[in-house]
């Protein structure tokens, strides 16, 4: 697994069942461990699966967002893993897309086809 993150001051750490990028704000005093950004592996996997599904259908982000009844900016944040989504919304989204919630959340790099 790559430990690089496009944002400065990031570290990839194991948090329970997933990996998390955490960014420590360098303006905080030394030893102050407030985290200002977090992106879990599950969020990244979900976003990657959405993007792959969108691209397989030939949609732009804007067209796909309209198709699934979301604002384009909100959809783009989901695809980039910059936004969390509730389980109930994942369930509704999977119904709209005709896929299972598991399909949206599974990491194809870790799970055999």
mmCIF file of C-alpha atoms in Angstrom:
data_model
loop_
_atom_site.group_PDB
_atom_site.id
_atom_site.type_symbol
_atom_site.label_atom_id
_atom_site.label_comp_id
_atom_site.label_asym_id
_atom_site.label_seq_id
_atom_site.Cartn_x
_atom_site.Cartn_y
_atom_site.Cartn_z
ATOM 1 C CA UNK A 1 0.000 0.000 0.000
ATOM 2 C CA UNK A 2 1.317 3.436 -0.909
ATOM 3 C CA UNK A 3 1.942 5.771 1.996
ATOM 4 C CA UNK A 4 2.066 8.922 -0.093
ATOM 5 C CA UNK A 5 -0.635 11.544 0.119
ATOM 6 C CA UNK A 6 -0.990 14.597 -2.109
ATOM 7 C CA UNK A 7 -1.500 16.846 0.912
ATOM 8 C CA UNK A 8 1.372 18.114 3.064
ATOM 9 C CA UNK A 9 1.936 16.766 6.573
ATOM 10 C CA UNK A 10 0.107 13.472 5.954
ATOM 11 C CA UNK A 11 0.740 10.134 7.518
ATOM 12 C CA UNK A 12 -0.873 6.846 6.594
ATOM 13 C CA UNK A 13 -1.829 5.012 9.771
ATOM 14 C CA UNK A 14 -3.802 1.884 10.563
ATOM 15 C CA UNK A 15 -7.141 2.724 12.210
ATOM 16 C CA UNK A 16 -9.102 -0.374 13.058
ATOM 17 C CA UNK A 17 -9.971 -2.247 9.875
ATOM 18 C CA UNK A 18 -8.935 0.527 7.514
ATOM 19 C CA UNK A 19 -6.025 2.807 6.754
ATOM 20 C CA UNK A 20 -6.418 6.526 7.326
ATOM 21 C CA UNK A 21 -4.559 9.519 5.999
ATOM 22 C CA UNK A 22 -4.302 11.982 8.847
ATOM 23 C CA UNK A 23 -2.979 15.477 8.511
ATOM 24 C CA UNK A 24 -1.552 17.216 11.518
ATOM 25 C CA UNK A 25 -1.871 21.003 11.320
ATOM 26 C CA UNK A 26 1.741 22.285 11.424
ATOM 27 C CA UNK A 27 0.571 25.579 12.953
ATOM 28 C CA UNK A 28 -0.465 23.804 16.166
ATOM 29 C CA UNK A 29 1.973 23.637 19.099
ATOM 30 C CA UNK A 30 4.265 20.615 19.237
ATOM 31 C CA UNK A 31 2.532 17.650 20.818
ATOM 32 C CA UNK A 32 -0.954 18.935 20.002
ATOM 33 C CA UNK A 33 -2.465 16.010 18.124
ATOM 34 C CA UNK A 34 -5.588 17.565 16.663
ATOM 35 C CA UNK A 35 -6.220 16.065 13.271
ATOM 36 C CA UNK A 36 -7.664 18.377 10.652
ATOM 37 C CA UNK A 37 -8.149 15.968 7.757
ATOM 38 C CA UNK A 38 -8.980 12.294 7.512
ATOM 39 C CA UNK A 39 -9.547 10.067 4.496
ATOM 40 C CA UNK A 40 -10.185 6.388 5.133
ATOM 41 C CA UNK A 41 -9.401 3.547 2.812
ATOM 42 C CA UNK A 42 -13.109 2.729 2.677
ATOM 43 C CA UNK A 43 -13.943 6.274 1.488
ATOM 44 C CA UNK A 44 -11.258 6.036 -1.199
ATOM 45 C CA UNK A 45 -12.521 2.607 -2.313
ATOM 46 C CA UNK A 46 -16.113 3.863 -2.466
ATOM 47 C CA UNK A 47 -15.038 6.883 -4.528
ATOM 48 C CA UNK A 48 -12.948 4.726 -6.852
ATOM 49 C CA UNK A 49 -15.862 2.336 -7.417
ATOM 50 C CA UNK A 50 -18.219 5.239 -8.158
ATOM 51 C CA UNK A 51 -15.729 6.707 -10.633
ATOM 52 C CA UNK A 52 -15.211 3.345 -12.379
ATOM 53 C CA UNK A 53 -18.974 2.813 -12.656
ATOM 54 C CA UNK A 54 -19.480 6.341 -13.998
ATOM 55 C CA UNK A 55 -16.704 5.931 -16.563
ATOM 56 C CA UNK A 56 -18.004 2.503 -17.651
ATOM 57 C CA UNK A 57 -21.318 4.165 -18.527
ATOM 58 C CA UNK A 58 -19.589 7.029 -20.330
ATOM 59 C CA UNK A 59 -20.922 9.752 -18.044
ATOM 60 C CA UNK A 60 -19.230 12.999 -17.075
ATOM 61 C CA UNK A 61 -19.314 13.816 -13.358
ATOM 62 C CA UNK A 62 -22.117 16.285 -14.021
ATOM 63 C CA UNK A 63 -24.187 13.796 -16.033
ATOM 64 C CA UNK A 64 -23.677 11.016 -13.497
ATOM 65 C CA UNK A 65 -24.597 13.337 -10.623
ATOM 66 C CA UNK A 66 -27.847 14.178 -12.425
ATOM 67 C CA UNK A 67 -28.452 10.461 -13.045
ATOM 68 C CA UNK A 68 -28.137 9.645 -9.333
ATOM 69 C CA UNK A 69 -29.887 12.840 -8.211
ATOM 70 C CA UNK A 70 -26.950 14.556 -6.501
ATOM 71 C CA UNK A 71 -25.398 17.974 -6.853
ATOM 72 C CA UNK A 72 -22.255 17.736 -9.049
ATOM 73 C CA UNK A 73 -19.998 19.273 -6.392
ATOM 74 C CA UNK A 74 -21.308 16.863 -3.749
ATOM 75 C CA UNK A 75 -20.786 13.924 -6.103
ATOM 76 C CA UNK A 76 -17.248 15.080 -6.935
ATOM 77 C CA UNK A 77 -16.401 15.180 -3.210
ATOM 78 C CA UNK A 78 -17.674 11.598 -2.823
ATOM 79 C CA UNK A 79 -15.588 10.452 -5.772
ATOM 80 C CA UNK A 80 -12.475 12.149 -4.317
ATOM 81 C CA UNK A 81 -13.255 10.647 -0.872
ATOM 82 C CA UNK A 82 -13.521 14.136 0.596
ATOM 83 C CA UNK A 83 -17.041 13.500 1.914
ATOM 84 C CA UNK A 84 -18.598 10.777 4.040
ATOM 85 C CA UNK A 85 -21.881 9.131 3.086
ATOM 86 C CA UNK A 86 -24.384 7.391 5.360
ATOM 87 C CA UNK A 87 -25.319 3.740 5.023
ATOM 88 C CA UNK A 88 -28.902 4.667 4.162
ATOM 89 C CA UNK A 89 -27.652 6.851 1.298
ATOM 90 C CA UNK A 90 -25.336 4.067 0.109
ATOM 91 C CA UNK A 91 -28.327 1.723 0.096
ATOM 92 C CA UNK A 92 -30.476 4.178 -1.892
ATOM 93 C CA UNK A 93 -27.609 4.897 -4.285
ATOM 94 C CA UNK A 94 -26.963 1.200 -4.901
ATOM 95 C CA UNK A 95 -30.646 0.695 -5.767
ATOM 96 C CA UNK A 96 -30.523 3.597 -8.225
ATOM 97 C CA UNK A 97 -27.372 2.189 -9.855
ATOM 98 C CA UNK A 98 -28.599 -1.413 -9.896
ATOM 99 C CA UNK A 99 -25.653 -2.711 -7.874
ATOM 100 C CA UNK A 100 -25.338 -4.020 -4.327
ATOM 101 C CA UNK A 101 -24.031 -1.848 -1.477
ATOM 102 C CA UNK A 102 -21.231 -4.412 -1.198
ATOM 103 C CA UNK A 103 -20.234 -3.728 -4.810
ATOM 104 C CA UNK A 104 -19.857 -0.026 -4.011
ATOM 105 C CA UNK A 105 -17.780 -0.662 -0.887
ATOM 106 C CA UNK A 106 -15.604 -3.641 -1.726
ATOM 107 C CA UNK A 107 -11.929 -3.191 -2.396
ATOM 108 C CA UNK A 108 -11.254 -5.092 -5.606
ATOM 109 C CA UNK A 109 -7.522 -5.086 -4.824
ATOM 110 C CA UNK A 110 -8.131 -7.143 -1.656
ATOM 111 C CA UNK A 111 -11.088 -9.338 -2.667
ATOM 112 C CA UNK A 112 -10.822 -11.967 -5.404
ATOM 113 C CA UNK A 113 -13.414 -11.594 -8.195
#
